[in-house]
C-alpha atoms as a PDB file:
ATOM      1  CA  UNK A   1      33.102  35.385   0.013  1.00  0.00           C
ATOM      2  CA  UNK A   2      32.873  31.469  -1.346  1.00  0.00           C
ATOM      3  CA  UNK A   3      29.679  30.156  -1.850  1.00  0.00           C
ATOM      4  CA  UNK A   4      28.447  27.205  -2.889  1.00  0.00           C
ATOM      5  CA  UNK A   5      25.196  25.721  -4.476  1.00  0.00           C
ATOM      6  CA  UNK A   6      25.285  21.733  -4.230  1.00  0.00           C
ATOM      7  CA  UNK A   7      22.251  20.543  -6.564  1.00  0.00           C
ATOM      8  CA  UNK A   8      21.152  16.604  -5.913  1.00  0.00           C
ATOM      9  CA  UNK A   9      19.895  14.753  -8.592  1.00  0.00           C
ATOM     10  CA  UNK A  10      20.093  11.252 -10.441  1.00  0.00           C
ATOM     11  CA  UNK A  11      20.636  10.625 -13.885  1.00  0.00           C
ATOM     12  CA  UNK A  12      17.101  10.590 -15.454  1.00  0.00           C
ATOM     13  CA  UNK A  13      17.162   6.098 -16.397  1.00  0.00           C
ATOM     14  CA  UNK A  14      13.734   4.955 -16.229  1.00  0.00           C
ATOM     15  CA  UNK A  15      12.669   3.217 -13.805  1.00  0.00           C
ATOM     16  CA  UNK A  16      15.099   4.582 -11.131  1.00  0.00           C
ATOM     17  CA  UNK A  17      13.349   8.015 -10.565  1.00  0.00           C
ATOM     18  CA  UNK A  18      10.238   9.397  -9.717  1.00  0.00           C
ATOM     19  CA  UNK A  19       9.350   5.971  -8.542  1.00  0.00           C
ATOM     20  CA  UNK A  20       6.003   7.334  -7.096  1.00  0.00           C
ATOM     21  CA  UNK A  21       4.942   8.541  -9.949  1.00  0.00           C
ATOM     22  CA  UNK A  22       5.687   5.207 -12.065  1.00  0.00           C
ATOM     23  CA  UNK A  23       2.132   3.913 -11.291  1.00  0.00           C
ATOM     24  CA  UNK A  24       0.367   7.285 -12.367  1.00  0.00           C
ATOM     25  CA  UNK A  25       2.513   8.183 -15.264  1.00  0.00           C
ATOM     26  CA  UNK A  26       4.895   5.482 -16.614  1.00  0.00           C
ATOM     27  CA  UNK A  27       8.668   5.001 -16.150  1.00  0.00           C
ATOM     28  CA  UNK A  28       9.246   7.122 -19.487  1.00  0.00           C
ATOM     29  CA  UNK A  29       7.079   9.942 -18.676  1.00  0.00           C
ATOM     30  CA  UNK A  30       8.537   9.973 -14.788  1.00  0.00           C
ATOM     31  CA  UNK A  31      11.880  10.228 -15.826  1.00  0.00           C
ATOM     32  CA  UNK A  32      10.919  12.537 -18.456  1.00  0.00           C
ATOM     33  CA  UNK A  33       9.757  15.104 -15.620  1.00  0.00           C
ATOM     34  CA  UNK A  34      12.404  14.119 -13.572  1.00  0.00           C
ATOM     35  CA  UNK A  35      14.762  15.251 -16.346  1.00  0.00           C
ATOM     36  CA  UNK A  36      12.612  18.348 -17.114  1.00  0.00           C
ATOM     37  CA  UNK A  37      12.665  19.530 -13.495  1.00  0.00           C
ATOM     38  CA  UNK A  38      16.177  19.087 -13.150  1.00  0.00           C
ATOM     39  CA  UNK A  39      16.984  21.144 -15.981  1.00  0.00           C
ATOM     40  CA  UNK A  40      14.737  23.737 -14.812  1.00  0.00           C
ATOM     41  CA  UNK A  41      16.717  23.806 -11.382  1.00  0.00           C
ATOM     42  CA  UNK A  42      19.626  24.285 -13.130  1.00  0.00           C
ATOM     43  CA  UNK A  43      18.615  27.297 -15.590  1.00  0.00           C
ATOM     44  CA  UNK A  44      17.456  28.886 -12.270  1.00  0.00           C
ATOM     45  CA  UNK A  45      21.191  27.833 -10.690  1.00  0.00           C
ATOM     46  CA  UNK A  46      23.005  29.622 -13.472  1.00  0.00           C
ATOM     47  CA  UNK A  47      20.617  32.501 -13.522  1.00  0.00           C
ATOM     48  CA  UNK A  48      21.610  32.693  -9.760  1.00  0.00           C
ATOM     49  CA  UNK A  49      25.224  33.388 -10.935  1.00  0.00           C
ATOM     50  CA  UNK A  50      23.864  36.703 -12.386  1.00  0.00           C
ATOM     51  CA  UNK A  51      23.549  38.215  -8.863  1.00  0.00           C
ATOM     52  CA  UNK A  52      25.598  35.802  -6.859  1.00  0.00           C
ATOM     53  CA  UNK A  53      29.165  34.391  -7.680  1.00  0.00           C
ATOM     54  CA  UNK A  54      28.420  30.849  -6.515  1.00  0.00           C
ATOM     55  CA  UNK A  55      30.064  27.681  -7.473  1.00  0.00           C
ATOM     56  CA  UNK A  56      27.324  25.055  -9.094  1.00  0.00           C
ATOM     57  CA  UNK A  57      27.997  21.091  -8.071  1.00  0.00           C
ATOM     58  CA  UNK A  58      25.920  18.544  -9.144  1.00  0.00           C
ATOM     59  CA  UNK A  59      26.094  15.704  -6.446  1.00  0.00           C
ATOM     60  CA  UNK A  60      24.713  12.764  -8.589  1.00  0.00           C
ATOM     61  CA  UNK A  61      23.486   9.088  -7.875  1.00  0.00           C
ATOM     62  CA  UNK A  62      22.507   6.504 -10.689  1.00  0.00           C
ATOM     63  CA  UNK A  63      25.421   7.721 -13.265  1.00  0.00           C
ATOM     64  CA  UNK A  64      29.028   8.887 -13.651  1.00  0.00           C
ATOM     65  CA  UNK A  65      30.758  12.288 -13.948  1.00  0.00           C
ATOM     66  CA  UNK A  66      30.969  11.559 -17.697  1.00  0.00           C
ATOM     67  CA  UNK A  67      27.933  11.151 -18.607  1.00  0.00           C
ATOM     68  CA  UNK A  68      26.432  13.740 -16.099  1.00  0.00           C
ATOM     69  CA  UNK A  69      28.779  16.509 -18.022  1.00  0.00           C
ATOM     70  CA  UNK A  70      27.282  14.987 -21.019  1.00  0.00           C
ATOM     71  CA  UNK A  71      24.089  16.005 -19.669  1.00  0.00           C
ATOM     72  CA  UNK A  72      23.895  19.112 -17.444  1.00  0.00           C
ATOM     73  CA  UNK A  73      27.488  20.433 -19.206  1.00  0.00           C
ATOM     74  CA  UNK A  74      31.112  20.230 -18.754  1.00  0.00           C
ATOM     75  CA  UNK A  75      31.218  23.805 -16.808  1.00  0.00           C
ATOM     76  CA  UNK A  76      30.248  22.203 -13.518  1.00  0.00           C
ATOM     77  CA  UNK A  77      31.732  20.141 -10.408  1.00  0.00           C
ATOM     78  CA  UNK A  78      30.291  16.747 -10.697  1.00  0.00           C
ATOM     79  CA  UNK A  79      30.531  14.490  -7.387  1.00  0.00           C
ATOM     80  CA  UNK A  80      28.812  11.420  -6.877  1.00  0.00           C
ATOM     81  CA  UNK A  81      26.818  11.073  -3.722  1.00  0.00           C
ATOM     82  CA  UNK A  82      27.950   8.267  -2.295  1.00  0.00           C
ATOM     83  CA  UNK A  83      26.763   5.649   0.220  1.00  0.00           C
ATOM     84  CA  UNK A  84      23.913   6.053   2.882  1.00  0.00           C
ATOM     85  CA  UNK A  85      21.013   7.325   3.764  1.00  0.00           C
ATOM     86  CA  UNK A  86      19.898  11.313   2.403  1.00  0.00           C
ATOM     87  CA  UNK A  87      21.240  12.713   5.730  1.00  0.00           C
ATOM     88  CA  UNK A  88      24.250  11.092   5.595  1.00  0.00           C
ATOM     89  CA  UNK A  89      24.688  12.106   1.974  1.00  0.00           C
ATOM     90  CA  UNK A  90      23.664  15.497   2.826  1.00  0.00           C
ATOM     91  CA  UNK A  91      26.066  16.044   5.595  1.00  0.00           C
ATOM     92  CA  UNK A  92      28.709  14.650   3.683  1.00  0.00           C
ATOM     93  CA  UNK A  93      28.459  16.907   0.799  1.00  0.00           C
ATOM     94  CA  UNK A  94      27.835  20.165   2.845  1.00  0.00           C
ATOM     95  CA  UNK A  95      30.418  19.026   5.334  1.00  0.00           C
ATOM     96  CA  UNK A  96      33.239  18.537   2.349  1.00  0.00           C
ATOM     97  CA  UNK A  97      32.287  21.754   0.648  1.00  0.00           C
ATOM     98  CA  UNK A  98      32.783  23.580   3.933  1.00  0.00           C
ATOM     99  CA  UNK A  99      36.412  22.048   4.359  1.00  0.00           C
ATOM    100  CA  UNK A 100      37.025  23.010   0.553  1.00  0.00           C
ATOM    101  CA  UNK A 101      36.398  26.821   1.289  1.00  0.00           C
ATOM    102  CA  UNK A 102      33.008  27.089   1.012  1.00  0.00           C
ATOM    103  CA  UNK A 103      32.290  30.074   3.570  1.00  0.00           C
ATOM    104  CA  UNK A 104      28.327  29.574   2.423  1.00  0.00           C
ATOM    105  CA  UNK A 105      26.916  26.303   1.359  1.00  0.00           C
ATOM    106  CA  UNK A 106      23.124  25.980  -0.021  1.00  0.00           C
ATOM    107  CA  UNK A 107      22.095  22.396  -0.901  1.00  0.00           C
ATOM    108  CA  UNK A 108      18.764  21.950  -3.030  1.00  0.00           C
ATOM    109  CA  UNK A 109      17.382  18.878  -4.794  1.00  0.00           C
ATOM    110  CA  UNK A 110      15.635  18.823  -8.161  1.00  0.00           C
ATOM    111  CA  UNK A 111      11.810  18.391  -6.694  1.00  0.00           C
ATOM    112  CA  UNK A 112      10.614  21.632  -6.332  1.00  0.00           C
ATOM    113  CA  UNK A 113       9.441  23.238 -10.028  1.00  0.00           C
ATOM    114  CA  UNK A 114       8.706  26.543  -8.246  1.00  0.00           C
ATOM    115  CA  UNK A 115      12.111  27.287  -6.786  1.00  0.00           C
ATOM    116  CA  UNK A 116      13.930  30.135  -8.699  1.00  0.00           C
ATOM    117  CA  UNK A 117      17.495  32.162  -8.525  1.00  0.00           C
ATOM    118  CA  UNK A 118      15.573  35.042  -6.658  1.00  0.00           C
ATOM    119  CA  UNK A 119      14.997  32.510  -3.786  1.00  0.00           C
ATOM    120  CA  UNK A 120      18.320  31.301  -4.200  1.00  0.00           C
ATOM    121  CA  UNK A 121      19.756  34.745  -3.701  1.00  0.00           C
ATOM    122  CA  UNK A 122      17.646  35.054  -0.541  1.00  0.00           C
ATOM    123  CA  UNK A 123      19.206  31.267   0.740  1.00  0.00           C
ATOM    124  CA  UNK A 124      22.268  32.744   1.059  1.00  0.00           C
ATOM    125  CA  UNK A 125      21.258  36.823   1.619  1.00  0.00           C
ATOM    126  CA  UNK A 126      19.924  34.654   4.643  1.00  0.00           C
ATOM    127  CA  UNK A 127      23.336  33.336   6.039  1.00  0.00           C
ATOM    128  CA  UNK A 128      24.864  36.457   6.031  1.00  0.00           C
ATOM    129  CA  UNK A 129      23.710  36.468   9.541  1.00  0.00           C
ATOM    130  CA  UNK A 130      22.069  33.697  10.369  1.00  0.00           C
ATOM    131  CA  UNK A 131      23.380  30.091  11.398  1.00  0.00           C
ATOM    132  CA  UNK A 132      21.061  28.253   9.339  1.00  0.00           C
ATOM    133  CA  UNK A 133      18.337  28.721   6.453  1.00  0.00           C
ATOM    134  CA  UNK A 134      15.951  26.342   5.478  1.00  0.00           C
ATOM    135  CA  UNK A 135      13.086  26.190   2.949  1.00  0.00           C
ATOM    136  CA  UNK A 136       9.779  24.164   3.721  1.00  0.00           C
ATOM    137  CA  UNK A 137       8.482  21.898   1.210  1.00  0.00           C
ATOM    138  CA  UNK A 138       4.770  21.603   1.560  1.00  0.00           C
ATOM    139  CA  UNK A 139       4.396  17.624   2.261  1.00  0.00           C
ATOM    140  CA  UNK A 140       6.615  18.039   5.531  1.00  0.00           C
ATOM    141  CA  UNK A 141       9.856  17.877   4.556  1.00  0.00           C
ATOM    142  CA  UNK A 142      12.979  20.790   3.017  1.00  0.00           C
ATOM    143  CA  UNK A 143      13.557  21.788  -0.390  1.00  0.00           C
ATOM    144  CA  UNK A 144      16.231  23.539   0.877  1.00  0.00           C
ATOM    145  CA  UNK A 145      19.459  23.687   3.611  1.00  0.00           C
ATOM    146  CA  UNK A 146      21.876  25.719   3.953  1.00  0.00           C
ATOM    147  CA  UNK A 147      24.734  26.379   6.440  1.00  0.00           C
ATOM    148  CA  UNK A 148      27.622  28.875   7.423  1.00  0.00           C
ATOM    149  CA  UNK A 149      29.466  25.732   8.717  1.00  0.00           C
ATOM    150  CA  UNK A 150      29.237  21.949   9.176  1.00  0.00           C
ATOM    151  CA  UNK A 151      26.197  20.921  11.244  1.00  0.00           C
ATOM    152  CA  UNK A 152      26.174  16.896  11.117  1.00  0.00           C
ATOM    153  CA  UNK A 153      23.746  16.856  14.301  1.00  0.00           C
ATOM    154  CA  UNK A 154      20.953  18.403  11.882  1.00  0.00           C
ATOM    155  CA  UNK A 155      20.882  14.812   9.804  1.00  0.00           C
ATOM    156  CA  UNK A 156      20.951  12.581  12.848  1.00  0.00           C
ATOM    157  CA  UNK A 157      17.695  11.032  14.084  1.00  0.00           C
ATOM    158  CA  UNK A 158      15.850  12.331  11.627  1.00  0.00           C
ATOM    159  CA  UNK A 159      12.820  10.165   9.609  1.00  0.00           C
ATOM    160  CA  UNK A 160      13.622  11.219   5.960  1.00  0.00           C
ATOM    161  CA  UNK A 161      11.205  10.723   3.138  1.00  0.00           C
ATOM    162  CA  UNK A 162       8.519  11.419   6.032  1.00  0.00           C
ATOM    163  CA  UNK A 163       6.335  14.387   7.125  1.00  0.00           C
ATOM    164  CA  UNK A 164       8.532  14.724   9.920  1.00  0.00           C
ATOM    165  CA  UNK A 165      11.660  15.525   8.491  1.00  0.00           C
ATOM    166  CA  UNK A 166      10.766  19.804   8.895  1.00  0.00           C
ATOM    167  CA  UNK A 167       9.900  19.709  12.600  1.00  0.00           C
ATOM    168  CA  UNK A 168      12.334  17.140  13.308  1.00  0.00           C
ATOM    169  CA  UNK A 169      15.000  19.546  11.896  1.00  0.00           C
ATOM    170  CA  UNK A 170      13.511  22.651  13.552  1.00  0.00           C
ATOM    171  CA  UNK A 171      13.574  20.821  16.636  1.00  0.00           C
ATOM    172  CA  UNK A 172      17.387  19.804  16.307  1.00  0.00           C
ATOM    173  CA  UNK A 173      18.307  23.458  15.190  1.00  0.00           C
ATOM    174  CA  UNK A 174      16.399  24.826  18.125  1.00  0.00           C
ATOM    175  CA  UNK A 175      18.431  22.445  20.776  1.00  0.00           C
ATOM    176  CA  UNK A 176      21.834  23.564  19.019  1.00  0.00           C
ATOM    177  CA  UNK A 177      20.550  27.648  19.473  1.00  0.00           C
ATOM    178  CA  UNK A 178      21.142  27.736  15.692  1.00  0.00           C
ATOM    179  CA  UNK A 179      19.709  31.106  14.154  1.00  0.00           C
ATOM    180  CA  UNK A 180      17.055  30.144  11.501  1.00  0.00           C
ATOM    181  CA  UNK A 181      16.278  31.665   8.383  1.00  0.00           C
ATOM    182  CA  UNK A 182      12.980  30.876   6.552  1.00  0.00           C
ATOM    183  CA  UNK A 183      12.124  31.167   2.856  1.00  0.00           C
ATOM    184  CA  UNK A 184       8.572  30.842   1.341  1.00  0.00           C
ATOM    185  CA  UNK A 185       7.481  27.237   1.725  1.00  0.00           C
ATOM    186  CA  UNK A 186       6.920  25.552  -1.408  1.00  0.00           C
ATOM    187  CA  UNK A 187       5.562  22.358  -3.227  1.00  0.00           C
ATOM    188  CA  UNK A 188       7.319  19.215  -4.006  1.00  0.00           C
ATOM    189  CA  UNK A 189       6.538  16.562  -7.039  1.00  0.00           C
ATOM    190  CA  UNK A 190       7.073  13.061  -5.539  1.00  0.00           C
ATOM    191  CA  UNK A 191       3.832  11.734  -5.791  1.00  0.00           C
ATOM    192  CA  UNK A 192       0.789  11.535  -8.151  1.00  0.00           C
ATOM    193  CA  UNK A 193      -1.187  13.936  -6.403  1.00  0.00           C
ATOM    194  CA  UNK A 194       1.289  16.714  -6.753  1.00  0.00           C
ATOM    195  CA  UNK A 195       1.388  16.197 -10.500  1.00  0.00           C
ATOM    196  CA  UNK A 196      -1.761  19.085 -10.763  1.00  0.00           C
ATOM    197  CA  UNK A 197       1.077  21.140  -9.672  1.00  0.00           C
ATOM    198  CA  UNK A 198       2.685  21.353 -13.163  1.00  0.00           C
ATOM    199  CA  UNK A 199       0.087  23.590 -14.622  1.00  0.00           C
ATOM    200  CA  UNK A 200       1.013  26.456 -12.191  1.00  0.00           C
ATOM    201  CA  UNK A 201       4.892  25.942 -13.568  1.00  0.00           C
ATOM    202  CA  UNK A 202       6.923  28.277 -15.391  1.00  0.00           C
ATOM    203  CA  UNK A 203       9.177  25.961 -17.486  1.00  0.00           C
END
């Protein structure tokens, strides 16, 4: 079976990530976590490919495939995000992997320290028979989505970067009678608050 793990990030350039944090922390340190954390996502990603043959792309913003590859390493599918808004970037990417083959298609960002390959591995245990699997970040949004086929109605009318964003997306899955798998809700760094979070992390 094809499956594949699409990982958003940016390209760690200070001043153009972790804005929220910029006040608390500094551009340099804020794009030093950012860069941190999305390391860590990936050394959980490859570990995934230990139990699960899935295909890694980095979907990028703020950078180019060359200098991402510098970065992350030249072993990976690189694809810029493109324009829009996060759902329309997010449908896009899952949509496109789907027509590509992708039977199984798990999208993550780079926001959640606590995510690891075991959780991965459950993402996509999950859509073995279920529609739809989703993981709960703690400030009311997803850490992660992931679908047996495209589902653009899930990123339609929904208020992103708000607390809304889960139960707006439960709500949509409901109406479409998608089968919904859950995995252990977790926290999110976006803002200085969360920041206490770090000491719980294993890096």
């Amino acid at each position: 079976m094809n499956y594949q793990l699409i990982i958003f990030t940016r390209y760690p350039t200070p001043g153009k990530v972790k804005t929220r944090l910029i006040p608390a922390v500094g551009a340099a340190a804020a794009a030093s976590l950012h860069r941190q954390m999305t390391e860590r996502t990936l050394r959980h990603a490859r570990a995934l490919q230990a139990q699960i043959a899935a295909e890694i792309a980095v979907h990028f913003d703020g950078s180019d495939s060359q200098q991402m590859a510098q970065w992350l390493g030249a072993d990976l599918v690189y694809q810029s995000q493109g324009e829009g808004d996060l759902g329309m970037r997010m449908d896009r990417s899952i949509s496109s992997a789907h027509q590509q083959g992708a039977e199984r298609v798990v999208l993550i960002g780079t926001d959640c320290p606590k995510l690891t390959a075991d959780i991965l591995a459950q993402a996509f245990t999950e859509l073995l028979e279920r529609d739809l699997v989703l993981g709960a970040a703690l400030d009311g949004g997803y850490y992660l989505i992931g679908t047996r086929q495209p589902q653009p109605e899930l990123f339609v009318g929904v208020e992103w970067g708000t607390d809304r964003v889960w139960q707006q997306t439960i709500a949509i899955a409901n109406r479409l009678n998608l089968e919904i798998g859950y995995l252990p809700p977790l926290a999110d760094i976006d803002r200085p608050e969360d920041l206490s979070i770090l000491s719980e992390v294993d890096w």
